[in-house]
mmCIF file of C-alpha atoms and ligand atoms in Angstrom:
data_model
loop_
_atom_site.group_PDB
_atom_site.id
_atom_site.type_symbol
_atom_site.label_atom_id
_atom_site.label_comp_id
_atom_site.label_asym_id
_atom_site.label_seq_id
_atom_site.Cartn_x
_atom_site.Cartn_y
_atom_site.Cartn_z
ATOM 1 C CA UNK A 45 129.692 34.092 78.016
ATOM 2 C CA UNK A 46 129.114 33.261 74.185
ATOM 3 C CA UNK A 47 127.048 35.972 72.485
ATOM 4 C CA UNK A 48 125.706 35.326 69.189
ATOM 5 C CA UNK A 49 124.012 38.142 67.123
ATOM 6 C CA UNK A 50 121.291 35.696 64.596
ATOM 7 C CA UNK A 51 119.995 37.955 61.223
ATOM 8 C CA UNK A 52 116.113 37.061 62.285
ATOM 9 C CA UNK A 53 113.869 34.457 64.154
ATOM 10 C CA UNK A 54 114.563 31.956 61.278
ATOM 11 C CA UNK A 55 118.383 32.470 61.539
ATOM 12 C CA UNK A 56 118.248 32.240 65.150
ATOM 13 C CA UNK A 57 116.346 28.854 65.047
ATOM 14 C CA UNK A 58 118.367 27.666 62.846
ATOM 15 C CA UNK A 59 121.288 28.566 65.051
ATOM 16 C CA UNK A 60 119.897 26.941 68.294
ATOM 17 C CA UNK A 61 118.888 24.042 66.518
ATOM 18 C CA UNK A 62 121.933 23.117 64.938
ATOM 19 C CA UNK A 63 123.748 23.848 68.422
ATOM 20 C CA UNK A 64 121.637 21.331 70.132
ATOM 21 C CA UNK A 65 121.635 19.020 67.569
ATOM 22 C CA UNK A 66 125.894 19.151 67.468
ATOM 23 C CA UNK A 67 125.300 18.017 71.288
ATOM 24 C CA UNK A 68 122.730 14.945 69.968
ATOM 25 C CA UNK A 69 125.335 13.697 67.705
ATOM 26 C CA UNK A 70 128.355 13.996 69.995
ATOM 27 C CA UNK A 71 126.121 12.139 72.742
ATOM 28 C CA UNK A 72 123.258 10.147 71.046
ATOM 29 C CA UNK A 73 122.370 9.594 75.208
ATOM 30 C CA UNK A 74 122.399 13.263 75.917
ATOM 31 C CA UNK A 75 120.168 14.570 78.723
ATOM 32 C CA UNK A 76 118.674 17.847 77.218
ATOM 33 C CA UNK A 77 116.766 20.415 79.311
ATOM 34 C CA UNK A 78 113.942 22.114 77.796
ATOM 35 C CA UNK A 79 111.909 25.594 77.821
ATOM 36 C CA UNK A 80 108.616 26.560 76.146
ATOM 37 C CA UNK A 81 107.477 29.828 74.944
ATOM 38 C CA UNK A 82 107.334 31.454 71.611
ATOM 39 C CA UNK A 83 110.943 31.672 71.276
ATOM 40 C CA UNK A 84 111.893 28.138 71.089
ATOM 41 C CA UNK A 85 108.992 27.018 68.711
ATOM 42 C CA UNK A 86 111.277 27.269 65.563
ATOM 43 C CA UNK A 87 114.246 25.866 66.808
ATOM 44 C CA UNK A 88 111.640 22.878 67.681
ATOM 45 C CA UNK A 89 110.462 22.864 63.930
ATOM 46 C CA UNK A 90 114.381 23.051 63.010
ATOM 47 C CA UNK A 91 114.812 19.800 65.493
ATOM 48 C CA UNK A 92 112.165 18.198 63.819
ATOM 49 C CA UNK A 93 113.307 18.517 60.270
ATOM 50 C CA UNK A 94 116.483 17.336 61.362
ATOM 51 C CA UNK A 95 114.973 14.200 62.956
ATOM 52 C CA UNK A 96 113.530 13.565 59.819
ATOM 53 C CA UNK A 97 115.908 14.180 57.650
ATOM 54 C CA UNK A 98 118.167 11.391 59.680
ATOM 55 C CA UNK A 99 120.488 14.009 60.815
ATOM 56 C CA UNK A 100 120.071 13.543 64.715
ATOM 57 C CA UNK A 101 117.963 10.826 66.448
ATOM 58 C CA UNK A 102 115.999 11.250 69.465
ATOM 59 C CA UNK A 103 115.948 7.627 70.509
ATOM 60 C CA UNK A 104 117.975 7.202 73.756
ATOM 61 C CA UNK A 105 117.577 11.127 74.690
ATOM 62 C CA UNK A 106 116.257 11.807 77.711
ATOM 63 C CA UNK A 107 114.488 15.405 78.341
ATOM 64 C CA UNK A 108 113.658 17.701 81.417
ATOM 65 C CA UNK A 109 111.394 20.675 80.945
ATOM 66 C CA UNK A 110 112.026 23.595 82.928
ATOM 67 C CA UNK A 111 108.767 24.170 84.164
ATOM 68 C CA UNK A 112 104.546 23.835 83.819
ATOM 69 C CA UNK A 113 101.558 25.460 84.938
ATOM 70 C CA UNK A 114 100.165 24.186 88.426
ATOM 71 C CA UNK A 115 96.624 23.447 88.438
ATOM 72 C CA UNK A 116 96.483 22.106 84.178
ATOM 73 C CA UNK A 117 96.795 18.616 83.458
ATOM 74 C CA UNK A 118 98.437 17.237 80.286
ATOM 75 C CA UNK A 119 96.140 16.739 78.148
ATOM 76 C CA UNK A 120 95.229 20.916 78.648
ATOM 77 C CA UNK A 121 96.057 22.502 75.446
ATOM 78 C CA UNK A 122 97.683 25.321 77.469
ATOM 79 C CA UNK A 123 99.791 22.844 79.457
ATOM 80 C CA UNK A 124 103.599 22.678 78.551
ATOM 81 C CA UNK A 125 103.289 18.982 78.192
ATOM 82 C CA UNK A 126 100.571 19.289 75.534
ATOM 83 C CA UNK A 127 102.793 21.981 73.707
ATOM 84 C CA UNK A 128 106.133 19.932 73.726
ATOM 85 C CA UNK A 129 103.602 17.006 72.389
ATOM 86 C CA UNK A 130 102.606 18.805 69.841
ATOM 87 C CA UNK A 131 105.769 21.129 68.610
ATOM 88 C CA UNK A 132 108.242 18.465 69.091
ATOM 89 C CA UNK A 133 107.983 15.186 70.930
ATOM 90 C CA UNK A 134 105.227 13.633 68.731
ATOM 91 C CA UNK A 135 107.087 14.925 65.714
ATOM 92 C CA UNK A 136 110.673 13.194 66.431
ATOM 93 C CA UNK A 137 111.490 8.994 67.905
ATOM 94 C CA UNK A 138 111.727 10.551 71.329
ATOM 95 C CA UNK A 139 110.881 7.545 73.572
ATOM 96 C CA UNK A 140 107.801 8.382 75.994
ATOM 97 C CA UNK A 141 109.538 7.144 79.432
ATOM 98 C CA UNK A 142 112.647 9.556 78.349
ATOM 99 C CA UNK A 143 110.640 12.506 78.393
ATOM 100 C CA UNK A 144 110.011 14.288 81.918
ATOM 101 C CA UNK A 145 108.014 17.514 83.034
ATOM 102 C CA UNK A 146 106.725 18.569 86.456
ATOM 103 C CA UNK A 147 103.338 17.127 86.854
ATOM 104 C CA UNK A 148 100.736 20.011 86.773
ATOM 105 C CA UNK A 149 98.475 17.840 88.749
ATOM 106 C CA UNK A 150 100.382 16.863 91.509
ATOM 107 C CA UNK A 151 98.421 16.130 94.823
ATOM 108 C CA UNK A 152 101.476 16.620 96.865
ATOM 109 C CA UNK A 153 103.778 19.374 94.707
ATOM 110 C CA UNK A 154 106.390 19.874 97.094
ATOM 111 C CA UNK A 155 107.101 15.825 96.987
ATOM 112 C CA UNK A 156 106.762 16.062 93.374
ATOM 113 C CA UNK A 157 109.701 18.862 92.536
ATOM 114 C CA UNK A 158 111.696 16.309 95.128
ATOM 115 C CA UNK A 159 111.117 13.630 92.589
ATOM 116 C CA UNK A 160 111.901 15.845 89.571
ATOM 117 C CA UNK A 161 115.345 16.659 91.336
ATOM 118 C CA UNK A 162 115.910 13.232 91.937
ATOM 119 C CA UNK A 163 114.935 11.999 88.287
ATOM 120 C CA UNK A 164 117.591 14.250 87.189
ATOM 121 C CA UNK A 165 120.365 13.628 89.479
ATOM 122 C CA UNK A 166 120.041 9.672 88.466
ATOM 123 C CA UNK A 167 119.497 10.571 84.669
ATOM 124 C CA UNK A 168 123.271 12.095 85.337
ATOM 125 C CA UNK A 169 122.450 16.042 85.530
ATOM 126 C CA UNK A 170 121.046 18.011 82.759
ATOM 127 C CA UNK A 171 124.161 18.551 80.069
ATOM 128 C CA UNK A 172 122.297 21.246 77.687
ATOM 129 C CA UNK A 173 119.751 23.200 79.013
ATOM 130 C CA UNK A 174 117.961 25.870 76.801
ATOM 131 C CA UNK A 175 116.425 28.743 77.825
ATOM 132 C CA UNK A 176 114.136 31.297 76.903
ATOM 133 C CA UNK A 177 113.846 34.574 78.928
ATOM 134 C CA UNK A 178 111.146 36.592 80.223
ATOM 135 C CA UNK A 179 110.736 40.513 79.760
ATOM 136 C CA UNK A 180 111.276 40.626 83.528
ATOM 137 C CA UNK A 181 114.260 38.394 83.615
ATOM 138 C CA UNK A 182 112.974 35.211 85.007
ATOM 139 C CA UNK A 183 114.006 32.266 83.573
ATOM 140 C CA UNK A 184 111.959 29.536 83.525
ATOM 141 C CA UNK A 185 109.382 30.547 86.162
ATOM 142 C CA UNK A 186 112.030 32.264 88.565
ATOM 143 C CA UNK A 187 110.646 35.436 89.090
ATOM 144 C CA UNK A 188 112.329 38.459 90.368
ATOM 145 C CA UNK A 189 112.998 37.964 94.024
ATOM 146 C CA UNK A 190 114.670 38.331 97.418
ATOM 147 C CA UNK A 191 116.448 35.146 96.604
ATOM 148 C CA UNK A 192 117.834 32.511 94.094
ATOM 149 C CA UNK A 193 115.986 29.504 94.171
ATOM 150 C CA UNK A 194 117.939 26.011 94.763
ATOM 151 C CA UNK A 195 115.864 23.316 93.681
ATOM 152 C CA UNK A 196 112.627 22.831 91.939
ATOM 153 C CA UNK A 197 109.723 23.955 93.637
ATOM 154 C CA UNK A 198 106.234 25.872 93.517
ATOM 155 C CA UNK A 199 105.599 29.364 92.706
ATOM 156 C CA UNK A 200 103.406 32.349 92.306
ATOM 157 C CA UNK A 201 103.726 33.583 88.792
ATOM 158 C CA UNK A 202 104.000 37.558 89.107
ATOM 159 C CA UNK A 203 101.307 39.605 87.270
ATOM 160 C CA UNK A 204 103.684 40.499 84.460
ATOM 161 C CA UNK A 205 104.491 37.206 83.568
ATOM 162 C CA UNK A 206 100.732 36.191 83.576
ATOM 163 C CA UNK A 207 99.663 39.243 81.277
ATOM 164 C CA UNK A 208 102.316 38.147 79.134
ATOM 165 C CA UNK A 209 101.508 34.680 78.899
ATOM 166 C CA UNK A 210 97.522 35.651 78.548
ATOM 167 C CA UNK A 211 98.276 35.711 74.624
ATOM 168 C CA UNK A 212 98.230 32.065 74.735
ATOM 169 C CA UNK A 213 94.972 31.620 76.408
ATOM 170 C CA UNK A 214 91.507 31.813 75.000
ATOM 171 C CA UNK A 215 89.232 35.025 76.498
ATOM 172 C CA UNK A 216 86.805 32.946 78.654
ATOM 173 C CA UNK A 217 90.265 31.313 80.364
ATOM 174 C CA UNK A 218 92.871 33.116 83.036
ATOM 175 C CA UNK A 219 96.186 31.772 83.461
ATOM 176 C CA UNK A 220 97.371 29.851 86.512
ATOM 177 C CA UNK A 221 98.444 31.499 89.486
ATOM 178 C CA UNK A 222 101.067 28.958 90.202
ATOM 179 C CA UNK A 223 104.040 26.945 88.345
ATOM 180 C CA UNK A 224 106.295 24.357 89.075
ATOM 181 C CA UNK A 225 109.669 25.560 87.818
ATOM 182 C CA UNK A 226 113.216 24.121 88.126
ATOM 183 C CA UNK A 227 114.974 26.325 90.700
ATOM 184 C CA UNK A 228 118.078 29.055 89.902
ATOM 185 C CA UNK A 229 120.299 26.034 91.052
ATOM 186 C CA UNK A 230 119.328 23.472 89.336
ATOM 187 C CA UNK A 231 119.274 25.533 85.996
ATOM 188 C CA UNK A 232 122.868 26.205 86.980
ATOM 189 C CA UNK A 233 123.866 22.384 87.490
ATOM 190 C CA UNK A 234 123.557 22.041 84.138
ATOM 191 C CA UNK A 235 126.846 20.961 82.166
ATOM 192 C CA UNK A 236 125.915 24.295 79.360
ATOM 193 C CA UNK A 237 123.302 26.439 78.864
ATOM 194 C CA UNK A 238 121.946 27.923 75.625
ATOM 195 C CA UNK A 239 119.400 30.842 76.173
ATOM 196 C CA UNK A 240 117.589 32.472 72.954
ATOM 197 C CA UNK A 241 116.007 35.615 72.967
ATOM 198 C CA UNK A 242 113.679 37.069 70.131
ATOM 199 C CA UNK A 243 112.675 40.513 69.312
ATOM 200 C CA UNK A 244 113.732 44.122 70.346
ATOM 201 C CA UNK A 245 111.269 43.798 73.532
ATOM 202 C CA UNK A 246 114.010 42.058 74.964
ATOM 203 C CA UNK A 247 117.157 43.863 74.098
ATOM 204 C CA UNK A 248 117.103 45.876 77.726
ATOM 205 C CA UNK A 249 117.042 42.511 79.674
ATOM 206 C CA UNK A 250 119.356 40.921 77.907
ATOM 207 C CA UNK A 251 121.503 43.657 78.632
ATOM 208 C CA UNK A 252 121.066 43.471 82.092
ATOM 209 C CA UNK A 253 121.471 40.121 81.954
ATOM 210 C CA UNK A 254 124.703 39.935 80.319
ATOM 211 C CA UNK A 255 126.442 43.984 81.747
ATOM 212 C CA UNK A 256 124.174 44.189 84.686
ATOM 213 C CA UNK A 257 125.103 43.000 88.657
ATOM 214 C CA UNK A 258 124.252 39.580 89.614
ATOM 215 C CA UNK A 259 120.990 39.726 91.475
ATOM 216 C CA UNK A 260 118.069 37.887 92.304
ATOM 217 C CA UNK A 261 116.011 40.860 91.251
ATOM 218 C CA UNK A 262 117.159 39.655 87.587
ATOM 219 C CA UNK A 263 116.909 36.184 87.601
ATOM 220 C CA UNK A 264 118.956 35.643 84.274
ATOM 221 C CA UNK A 265 121.814 37.589 85.502
ATOM 222 C CA UNK A 266 122.922 34.855 87.537
ATOM 223 C CA UNK A 267 124.067 33.345 84.058
ATOM 224 C CA UNK A 268 126.975 35.568 84.677
ATOM 225 C CA UNK A 269 128.274 32.870 87.149
ATOM 226 C CA UNK A 270 127.871 29.651 84.879
ATOM 227 C CA UNK A 271 131.077 28.559 83.138
ATOM 228 C CA UNK A 272 129.434 27.467 79.507
ATOM 229 C CA UNK A 273 126.549 29.997 78.718
ATOM 230 C CA UNK A 274 125.868 30.469 75.020
ATOM 231 C CA UNK A 275 123.132 33.507 73.852
ATOM 232 C CA UNK A 276 121.825 33.309 70.548
ATOM 233 C CA UNK A 277 119.172 36.603 69.939
ATOM 234 C CA UNK A 278 117.730 38.566 67.157
ATOM 235 C CA UNK A 279 116.200 41.747 67.320
HETATM 236 C C1 F6R B 241 108.810 28.146 79.419
HETATM 237 C C2 F6R B 241 109.779 29.716 80.374
HETATM 238 C C3 F6R B 241 109.472 30.679 80.136
HETATM 239 C C4 F6R B 241 110.142 31.673 78.756
HETATM 240 C C5 F6R B 241 109.908 32.940 78.986
HETATM 241 C C6 F6R B 241 109.817 33.396 77.392
HETATM 242 O O1 F6R B 241 109.192 26.971 79.869
HETATM 243 O O2 F6R B 241 110.718 29.039 80.939
HETATM 244 O O3 F6R B 241 110.907 31.047 81.024
HETATM 245 O O4 F6R B 241 111.260 31.073 78.436
HETATM 246 O O5 F6R B 241 108.603 33.633 79.527
HETATM 247 O O6 F6R B 241 108.563 33.125 77.050
HETATM 248 P P1 F6R B 241 108.796 33.264 75.361
HETATM 249 O O7 F6R B 241 109.762 32.767 74.349
HETATM 250 O O8 F6R B 241 107.236 33.567 74.829
HETATM 251 O O9 F6R B 241 108.803 35.335 75.319
#
């Protein structure tokens, strides 16, 4: 793993955006995997600035997001589709037909998950996947457990994750119990992975991810088995 320490959050965001921008320059038709959460917000804002400055062009780019809450429609302010529209897609020249997220309202989640995998395959696979990491080591919503999931699937969120994400929800709202997430196998099939982590509360899990045993009890540790991973973090 290529591990880079950034000076601070602003530096992390700029470095991550330049990393992604470089891939977009190399291949204007690239397929990017995106994450939500608080960590990539700065990266998306930097990418939007690079797009406004004419440095990067999203018009031929295809994106697949990692995950979506199950039970939230795309226009719900806490849905990940809403987040992506607000933080990136509405700010850049993405074509709506090139934007892919799991459907949080899918009547047949298993069918929708299989369809998501098919769409990724038909797009030629994810070239660069951006990831955050949960304090419990989750990537996407692949929570610690007994095995690594292979494909996009419907999962139950742990109490730890619901507690961590409650900060995005209003006092009268509850965090959904379930989510649709790319599987560990889906993530590992990306050609390249960029994982970003912000803050001292992520240092312990980063150490386990990089130096600990590869185990589904620390889902991110599987990245040790991927041959093209860059980690950018700050404390
Ligand atoms: C979000 C996602 C999650 C987050 C993780 C870290 O799409 O897949 O795995 O990356 O929970 O979230 P933040 O960045 O809010 O600390």
